[in-house]
Coordinates of C-alpha atoms and ligand atoms in Angstrom, one line a residue:
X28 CA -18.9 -18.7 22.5
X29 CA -20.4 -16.8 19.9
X30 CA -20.5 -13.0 20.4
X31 CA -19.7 -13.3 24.4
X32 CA -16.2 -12.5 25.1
X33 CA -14.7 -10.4 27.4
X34 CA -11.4 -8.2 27.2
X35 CA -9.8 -10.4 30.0
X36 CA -10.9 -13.9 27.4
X37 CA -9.6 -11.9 24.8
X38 CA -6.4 -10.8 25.9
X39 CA -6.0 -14.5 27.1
X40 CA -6.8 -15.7 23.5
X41 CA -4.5 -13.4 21.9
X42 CA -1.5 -14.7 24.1
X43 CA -2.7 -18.1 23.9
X44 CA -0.1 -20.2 22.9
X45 CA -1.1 -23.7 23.3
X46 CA -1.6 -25.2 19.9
X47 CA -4.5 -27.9 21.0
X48 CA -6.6 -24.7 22.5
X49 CA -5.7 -22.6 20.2
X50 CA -7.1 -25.7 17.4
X51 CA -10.3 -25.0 18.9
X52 CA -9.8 -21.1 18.3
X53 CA -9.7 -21.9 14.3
X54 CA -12.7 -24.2 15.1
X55 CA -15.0 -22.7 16.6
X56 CA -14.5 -19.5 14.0
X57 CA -15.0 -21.6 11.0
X58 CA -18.0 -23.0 12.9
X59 CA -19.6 -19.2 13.3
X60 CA -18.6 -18.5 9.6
X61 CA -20.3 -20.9 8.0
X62 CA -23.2 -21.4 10.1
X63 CA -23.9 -17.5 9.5
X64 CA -22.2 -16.4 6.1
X65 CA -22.0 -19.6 4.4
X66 CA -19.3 -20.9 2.2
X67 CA -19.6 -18.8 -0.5
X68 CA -16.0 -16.4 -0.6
X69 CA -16.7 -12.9 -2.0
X70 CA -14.2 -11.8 -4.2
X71 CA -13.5 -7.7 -5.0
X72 CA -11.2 -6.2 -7.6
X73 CA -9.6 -3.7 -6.0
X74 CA -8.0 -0.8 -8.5
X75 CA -5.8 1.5 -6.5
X76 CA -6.7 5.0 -8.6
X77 CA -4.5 7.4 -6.8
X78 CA -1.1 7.1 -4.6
X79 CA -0.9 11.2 -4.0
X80 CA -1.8 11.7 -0.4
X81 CA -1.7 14.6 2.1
X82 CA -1.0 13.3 5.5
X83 CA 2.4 11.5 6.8
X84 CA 1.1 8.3 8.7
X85 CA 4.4 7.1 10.2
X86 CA 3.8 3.5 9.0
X87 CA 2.8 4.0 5.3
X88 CA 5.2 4.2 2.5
X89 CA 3.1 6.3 0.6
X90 CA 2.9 9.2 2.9
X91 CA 3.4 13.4 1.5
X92 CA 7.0 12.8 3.0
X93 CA 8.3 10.1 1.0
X94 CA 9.8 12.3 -1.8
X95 CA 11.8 9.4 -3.6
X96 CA 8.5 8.1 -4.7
X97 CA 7.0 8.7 -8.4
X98 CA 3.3 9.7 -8.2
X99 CA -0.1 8.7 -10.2
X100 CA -3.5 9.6 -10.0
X101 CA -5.7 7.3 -13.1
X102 CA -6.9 8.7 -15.8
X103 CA -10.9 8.0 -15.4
X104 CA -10.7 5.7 -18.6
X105 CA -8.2 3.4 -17.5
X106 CA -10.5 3.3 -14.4
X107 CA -13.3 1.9 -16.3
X108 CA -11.1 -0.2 -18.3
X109 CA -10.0 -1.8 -14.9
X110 CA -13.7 -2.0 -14.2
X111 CA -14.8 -4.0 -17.2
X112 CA -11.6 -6.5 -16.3
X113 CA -13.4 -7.0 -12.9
X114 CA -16.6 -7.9 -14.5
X115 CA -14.7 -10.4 -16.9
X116 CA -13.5 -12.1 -13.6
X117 CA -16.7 -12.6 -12.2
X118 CA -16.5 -10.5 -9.5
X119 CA -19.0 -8.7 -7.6
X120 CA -17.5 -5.2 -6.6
X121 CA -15.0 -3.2 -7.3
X122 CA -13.0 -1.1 -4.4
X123 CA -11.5 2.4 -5.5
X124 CA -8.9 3.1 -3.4
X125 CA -6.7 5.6 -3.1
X126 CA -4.5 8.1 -0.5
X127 CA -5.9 10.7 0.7
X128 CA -5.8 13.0 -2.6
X129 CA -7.2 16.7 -3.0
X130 CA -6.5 15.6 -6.6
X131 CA -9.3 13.4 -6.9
X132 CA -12.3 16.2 -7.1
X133 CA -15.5 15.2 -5.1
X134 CA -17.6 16.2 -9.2
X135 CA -15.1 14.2 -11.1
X136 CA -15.1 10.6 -8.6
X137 CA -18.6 10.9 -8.6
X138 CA -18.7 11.0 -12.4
X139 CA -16.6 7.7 -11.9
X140 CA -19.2 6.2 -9.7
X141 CA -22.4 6.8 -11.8
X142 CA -20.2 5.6 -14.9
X143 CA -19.7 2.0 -13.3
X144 CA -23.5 2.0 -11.6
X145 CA -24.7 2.6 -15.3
X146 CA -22.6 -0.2 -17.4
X147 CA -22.1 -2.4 -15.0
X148 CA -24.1 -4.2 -12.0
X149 CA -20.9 -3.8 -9.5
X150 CA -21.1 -2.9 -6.1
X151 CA -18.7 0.2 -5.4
X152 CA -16.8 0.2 -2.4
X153 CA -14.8 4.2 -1.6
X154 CA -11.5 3.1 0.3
X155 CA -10.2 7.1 -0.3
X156 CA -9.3 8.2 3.2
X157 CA -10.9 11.1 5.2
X158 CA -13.4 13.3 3.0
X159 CA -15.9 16.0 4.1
X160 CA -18.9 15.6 4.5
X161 CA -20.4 17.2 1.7
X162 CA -18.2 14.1 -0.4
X163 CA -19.2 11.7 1.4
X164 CA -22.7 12.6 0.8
X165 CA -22.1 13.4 -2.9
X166 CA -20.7 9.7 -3.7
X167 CA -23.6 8.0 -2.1
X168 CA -26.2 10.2 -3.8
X169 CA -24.2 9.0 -7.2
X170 CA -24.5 5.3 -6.6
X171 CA -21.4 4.6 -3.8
X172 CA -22.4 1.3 -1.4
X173 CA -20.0 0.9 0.5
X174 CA -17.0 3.0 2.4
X175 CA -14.1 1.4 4.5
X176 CA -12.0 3.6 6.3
X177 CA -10.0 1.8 9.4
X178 CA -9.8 3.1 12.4
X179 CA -6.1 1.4 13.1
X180 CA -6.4 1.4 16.5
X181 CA -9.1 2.5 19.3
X182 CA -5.8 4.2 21.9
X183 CA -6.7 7.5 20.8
X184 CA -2.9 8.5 22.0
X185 CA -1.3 5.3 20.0
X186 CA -3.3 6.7 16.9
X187 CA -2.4 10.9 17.0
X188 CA 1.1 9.8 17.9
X189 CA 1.6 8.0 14.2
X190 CA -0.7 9.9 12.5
X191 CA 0.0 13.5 12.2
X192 CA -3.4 15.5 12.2
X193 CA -4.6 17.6 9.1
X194 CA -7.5 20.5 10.0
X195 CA -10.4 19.2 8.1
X196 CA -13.3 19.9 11.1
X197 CA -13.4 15.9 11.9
X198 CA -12.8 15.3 15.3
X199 CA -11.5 11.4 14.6
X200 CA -12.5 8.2 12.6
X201 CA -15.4 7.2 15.3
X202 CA -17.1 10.5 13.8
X203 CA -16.7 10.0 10.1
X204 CA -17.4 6.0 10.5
X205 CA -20.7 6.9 12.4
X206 CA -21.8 9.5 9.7
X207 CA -20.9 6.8 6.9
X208 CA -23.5 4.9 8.6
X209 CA -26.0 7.7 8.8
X210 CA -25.6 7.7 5.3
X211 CA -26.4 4.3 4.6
X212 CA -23.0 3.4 3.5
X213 CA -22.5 -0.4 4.0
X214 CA -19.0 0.5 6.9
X215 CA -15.7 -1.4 6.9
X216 CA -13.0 -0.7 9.2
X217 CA -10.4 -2.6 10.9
X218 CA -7.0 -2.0 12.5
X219 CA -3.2 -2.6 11.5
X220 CA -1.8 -5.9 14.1
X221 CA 1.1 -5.6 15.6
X222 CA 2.0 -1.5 15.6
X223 CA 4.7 -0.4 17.4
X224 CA 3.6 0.5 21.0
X225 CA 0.1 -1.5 20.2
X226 CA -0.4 -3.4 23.7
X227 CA -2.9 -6.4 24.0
X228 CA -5.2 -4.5 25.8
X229 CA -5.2 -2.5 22.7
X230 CA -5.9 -4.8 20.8
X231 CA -8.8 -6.6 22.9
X232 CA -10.4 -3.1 23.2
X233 CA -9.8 -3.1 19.3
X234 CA -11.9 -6.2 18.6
X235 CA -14.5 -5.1 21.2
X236 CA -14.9 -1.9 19.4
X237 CA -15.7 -3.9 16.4
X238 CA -18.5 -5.1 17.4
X239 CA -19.8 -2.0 19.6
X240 CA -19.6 -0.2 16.1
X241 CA -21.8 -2.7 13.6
X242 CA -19.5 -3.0 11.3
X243 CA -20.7 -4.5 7.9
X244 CA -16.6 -5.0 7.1
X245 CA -13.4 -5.4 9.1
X246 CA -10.2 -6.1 7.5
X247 CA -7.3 -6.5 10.5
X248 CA -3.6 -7.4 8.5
X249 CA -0.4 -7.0 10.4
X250 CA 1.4 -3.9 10.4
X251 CA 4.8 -4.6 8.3
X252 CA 7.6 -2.2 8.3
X253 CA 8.8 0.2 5.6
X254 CA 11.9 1.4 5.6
X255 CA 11.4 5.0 4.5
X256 CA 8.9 5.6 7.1
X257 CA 9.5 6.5 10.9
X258 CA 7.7 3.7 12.6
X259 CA 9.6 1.6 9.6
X260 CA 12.7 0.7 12.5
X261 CA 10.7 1.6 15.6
X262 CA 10.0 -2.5 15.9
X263 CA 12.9 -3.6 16.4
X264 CA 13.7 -2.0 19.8
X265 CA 10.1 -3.2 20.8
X266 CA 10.7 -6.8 20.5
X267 CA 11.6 -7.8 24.2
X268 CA 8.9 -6.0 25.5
X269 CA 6.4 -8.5 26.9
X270 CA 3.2 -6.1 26.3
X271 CA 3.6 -5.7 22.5
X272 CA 1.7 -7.0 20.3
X273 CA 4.0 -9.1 17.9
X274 CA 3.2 -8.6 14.0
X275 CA 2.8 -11.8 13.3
X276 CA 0.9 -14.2 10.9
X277 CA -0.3 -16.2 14.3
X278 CA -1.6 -13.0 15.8
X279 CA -3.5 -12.1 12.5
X280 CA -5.1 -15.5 12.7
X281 CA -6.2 -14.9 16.3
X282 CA -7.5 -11.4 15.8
X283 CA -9.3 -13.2 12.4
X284 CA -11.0 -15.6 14.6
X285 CA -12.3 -13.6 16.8
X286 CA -13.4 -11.0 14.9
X287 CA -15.4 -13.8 13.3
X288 CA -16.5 -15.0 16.8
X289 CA -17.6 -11.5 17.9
X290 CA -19.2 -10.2 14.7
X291 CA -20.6 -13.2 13.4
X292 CA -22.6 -11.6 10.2
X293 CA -20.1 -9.4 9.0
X294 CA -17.5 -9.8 6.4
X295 CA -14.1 -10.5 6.9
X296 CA -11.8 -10.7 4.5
X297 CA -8.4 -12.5 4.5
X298 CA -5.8 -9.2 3.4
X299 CA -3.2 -8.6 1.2
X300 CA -1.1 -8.1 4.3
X301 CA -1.6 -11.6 5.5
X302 CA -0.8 -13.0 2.2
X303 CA 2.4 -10.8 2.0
X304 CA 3.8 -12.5 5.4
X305 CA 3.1 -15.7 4.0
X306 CA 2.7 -16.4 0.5
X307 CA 2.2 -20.2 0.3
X308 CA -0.9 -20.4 2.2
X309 CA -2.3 -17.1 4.1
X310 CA -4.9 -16.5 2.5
X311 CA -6.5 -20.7 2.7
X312 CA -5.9 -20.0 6.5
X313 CA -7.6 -16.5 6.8
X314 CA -10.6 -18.5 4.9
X315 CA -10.4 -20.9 7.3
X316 CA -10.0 -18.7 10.5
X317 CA -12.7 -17.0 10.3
X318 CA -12.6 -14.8 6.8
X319 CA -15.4 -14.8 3.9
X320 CA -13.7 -12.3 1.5
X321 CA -10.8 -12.2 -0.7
X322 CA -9.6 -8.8 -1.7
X323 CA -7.5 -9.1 -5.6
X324 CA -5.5 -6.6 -6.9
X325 CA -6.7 -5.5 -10.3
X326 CA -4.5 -2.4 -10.6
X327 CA -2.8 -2.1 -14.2
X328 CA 0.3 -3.8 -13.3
X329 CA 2.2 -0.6 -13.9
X330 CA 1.5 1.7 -11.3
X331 CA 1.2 -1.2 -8.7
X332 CA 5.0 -0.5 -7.8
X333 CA 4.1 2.8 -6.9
X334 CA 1.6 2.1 -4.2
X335 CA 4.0 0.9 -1.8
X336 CA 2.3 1.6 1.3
X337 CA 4.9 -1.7 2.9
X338 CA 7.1 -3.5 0.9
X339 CA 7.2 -6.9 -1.2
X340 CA 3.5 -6.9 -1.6
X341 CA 2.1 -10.0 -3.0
X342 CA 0.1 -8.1 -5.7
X343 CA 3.8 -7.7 -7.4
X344 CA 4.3 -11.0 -7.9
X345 CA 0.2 -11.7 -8.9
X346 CA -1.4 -10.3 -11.9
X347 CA -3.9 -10.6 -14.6
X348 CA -5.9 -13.7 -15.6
X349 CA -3.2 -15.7 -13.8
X350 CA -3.7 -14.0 -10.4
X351 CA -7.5 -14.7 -10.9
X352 CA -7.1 -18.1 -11.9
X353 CA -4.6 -18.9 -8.7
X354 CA -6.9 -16.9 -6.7
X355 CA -10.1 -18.8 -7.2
X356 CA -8.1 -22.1 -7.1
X357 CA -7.1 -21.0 -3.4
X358 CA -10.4 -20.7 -2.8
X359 CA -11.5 -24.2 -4.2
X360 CA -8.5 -25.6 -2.0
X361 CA -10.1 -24.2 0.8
X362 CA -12.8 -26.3 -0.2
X363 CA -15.1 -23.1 -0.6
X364 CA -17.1 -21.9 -3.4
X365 CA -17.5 -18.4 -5.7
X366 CA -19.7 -16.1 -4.5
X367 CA -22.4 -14.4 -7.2
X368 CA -23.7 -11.1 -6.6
X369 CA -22.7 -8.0 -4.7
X370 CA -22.2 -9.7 -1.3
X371 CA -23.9 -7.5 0.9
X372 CA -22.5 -7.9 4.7
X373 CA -25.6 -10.0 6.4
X374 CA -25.3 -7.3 9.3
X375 CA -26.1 -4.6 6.6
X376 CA -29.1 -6.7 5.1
X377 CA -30.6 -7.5 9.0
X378 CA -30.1 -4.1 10.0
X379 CA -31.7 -2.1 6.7
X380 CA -34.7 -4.8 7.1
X381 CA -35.4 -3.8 11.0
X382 CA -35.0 -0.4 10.2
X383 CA -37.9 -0.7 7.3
X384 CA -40.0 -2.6 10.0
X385 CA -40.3 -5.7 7.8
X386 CA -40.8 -9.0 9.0
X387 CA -39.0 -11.9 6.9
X388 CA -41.4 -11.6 3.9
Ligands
5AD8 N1 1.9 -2.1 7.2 C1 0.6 -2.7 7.1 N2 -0.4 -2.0 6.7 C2 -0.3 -0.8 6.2 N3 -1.1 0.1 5.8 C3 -0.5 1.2 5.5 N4 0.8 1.1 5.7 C4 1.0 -0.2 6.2 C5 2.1 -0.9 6.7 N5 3.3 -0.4 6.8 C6 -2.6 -0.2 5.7 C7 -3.3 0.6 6.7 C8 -4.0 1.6 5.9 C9 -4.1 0.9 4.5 C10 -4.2 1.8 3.4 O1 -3.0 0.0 4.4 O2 -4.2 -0.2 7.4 O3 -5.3 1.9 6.4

């Protein structure tokens, strides 16, 4: 099964309903992830610097049009403060993420980056929207692994109808992902489940876009509505019709799986968006459906409110040592172990040692 599905299997998958088959969906996942990534879970502090951005995504509470909402950007020492709390924990990388701000200056994040490369032995991950080139290029040349920017969804007319274009010379996220790679940025994408208007053969073409772009990362949580946003009541009306993809815990398991099935060596992890939908237990099923990554929240607990791209998120109700501590125990639960070390994607590590020509040695 491994790698060889086709959009008609997929699309079957993802309406499968059947518990027995799909019982052997969840199987045969966990079968590809531990035969190719192990058992180890890879966990990585993510501080959310900035929640100023420029565009007005229809889903995301944290678009330019939301006016109601107060604004930060970090100070750079509460950054490195966050940092240090990350190394505490054990982790291996920490994720700077922000909207998409002009605020944060291309000199002054790559400051940031060669701060945390020099005092600490963290992978960086950039999660900071669509930057220019000459950024993108700046960060890795100061020390930045790793860059995940999703591509949402591969209908190029599902994705310019929710997100409203800004003129920045990029013709779409298939260009910037493939010059990340030129780069030698370990890539991470992944799409929102369940968006209103999202089809299944939108989703199977999705998945199979996945794996046609080598992805080292791919994070897939289900699209949940916000209020203040115009997509935010657009579900509703969608329900009763038969061709939308429902944004659903069960359909973020499926789309898990066979992610895993499809892209056996890269890492998945199981989101904050899936743990939002359910609390008691998402994130032991992501880990068993497929996902090897686990994603805290280290922001300082008093911004977090403020980076409400949906509502209720989990991180609000898990913080500090105690959201570590319940974290890891998840993971034990799951009766998986704590990654050491960065956690480099597999797929990254196979394809940097082809391209150097080396044989195993
Ligand atoms: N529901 C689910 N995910 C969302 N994101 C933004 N808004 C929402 C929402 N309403 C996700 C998108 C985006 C990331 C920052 O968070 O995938 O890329």
């Amino acid at each position: 099964m491994i790698g060889n599905l086709n959009k008609k299997e997929i699309i079957a998958w993802l309406k499968e309903d059947d518990a027995r088959r799909l019982k052997r969906l969840w199987e045969a996942a966990d079968t590809v992830r531990r035969e190719q990534v192990g058992d180890a879970v890879h966990l990585r502090g993510i501080i959310e610097i900035s929640n100023y951005c420029r565009r007005y995504c229809h889903y995301c509470g944290i678009n330019a049009a939301n006016k109601q909402l107060q604004r930060y950007l970090m100070p750079g020492d509460e950054i490195l403060e966050a940092v240090g709390q990350i190394e505490n924990f054990g982790y291996g990388t920490v994720v700077l993420q922000a909207g998409e701000d002009p605020r944060i200056g291309a000199d002054w994040m790559a400051g940031i980056i060669q701060s945390i490369k020099k005092e600490t032995s963290l992978a960086v991950t950039l999660s900071l929207g669509e930057r220019s080139k000459a950024d993108l290029k700046l960060w890795k040349k100061a020390g930045a692994d790793r860059y995940l920017l999703k591509f949402e969804t591969s209908n190029p007319a599902l994705f310019d109808k929710i997100h409203p274009p800004v003129n920045h010379g990029w013709k779409n996220r298939f260009e910037i992902l493939a010059y990340l790679q030129e780069l030698g940025y370990e890539t991470g994408s992944g799409v929102m489940i369940g968006i209103p208007g999202q089809t299944y053969a939108d989703l199977a073409e999705d998945l199979l876009t996945f794996k046609k772009l080598n992805l080292d990362m791919i994070g897939c949580g289900p699209f949940l509505a916000h209020p203040d946003t115009l997509l935010g009541n657009a579900f509703k009306e969608r329900m009763h019709d038969t061709d939308q993809v429902p944004n659903t815990e069960m359909t973020t398991y499926k789309v898990m799986a066979l992610t895993r099935i499809l892209c056996p060596n890269s890492n998945i992890p199981t989101t904050t968006a899936l743990a939002t939908l359910n609390s008691k237990n998402g994130r032991e099923q992501g880990l068993k459906r497929g996902a090897n990554v686990i994603m805290p929240n280290v922001t300082p607990v008093r911004y977090r409110q403020y980076y409400e791209i949906y509502p209720n998120r989990i991180c609000l109700r898990e913080f500090g040592q105690d959201s570590d501590q319940i974290i890891k125990a998840r993971i034990i639960n799951a009766e998986r172990t704590i990654a050491v070390g960065k956690g480099a994607a597999l797929s990254y590590i196979q394809r940097n040692r082809n391209n150097k020509g080396r044989t195993d040695k």
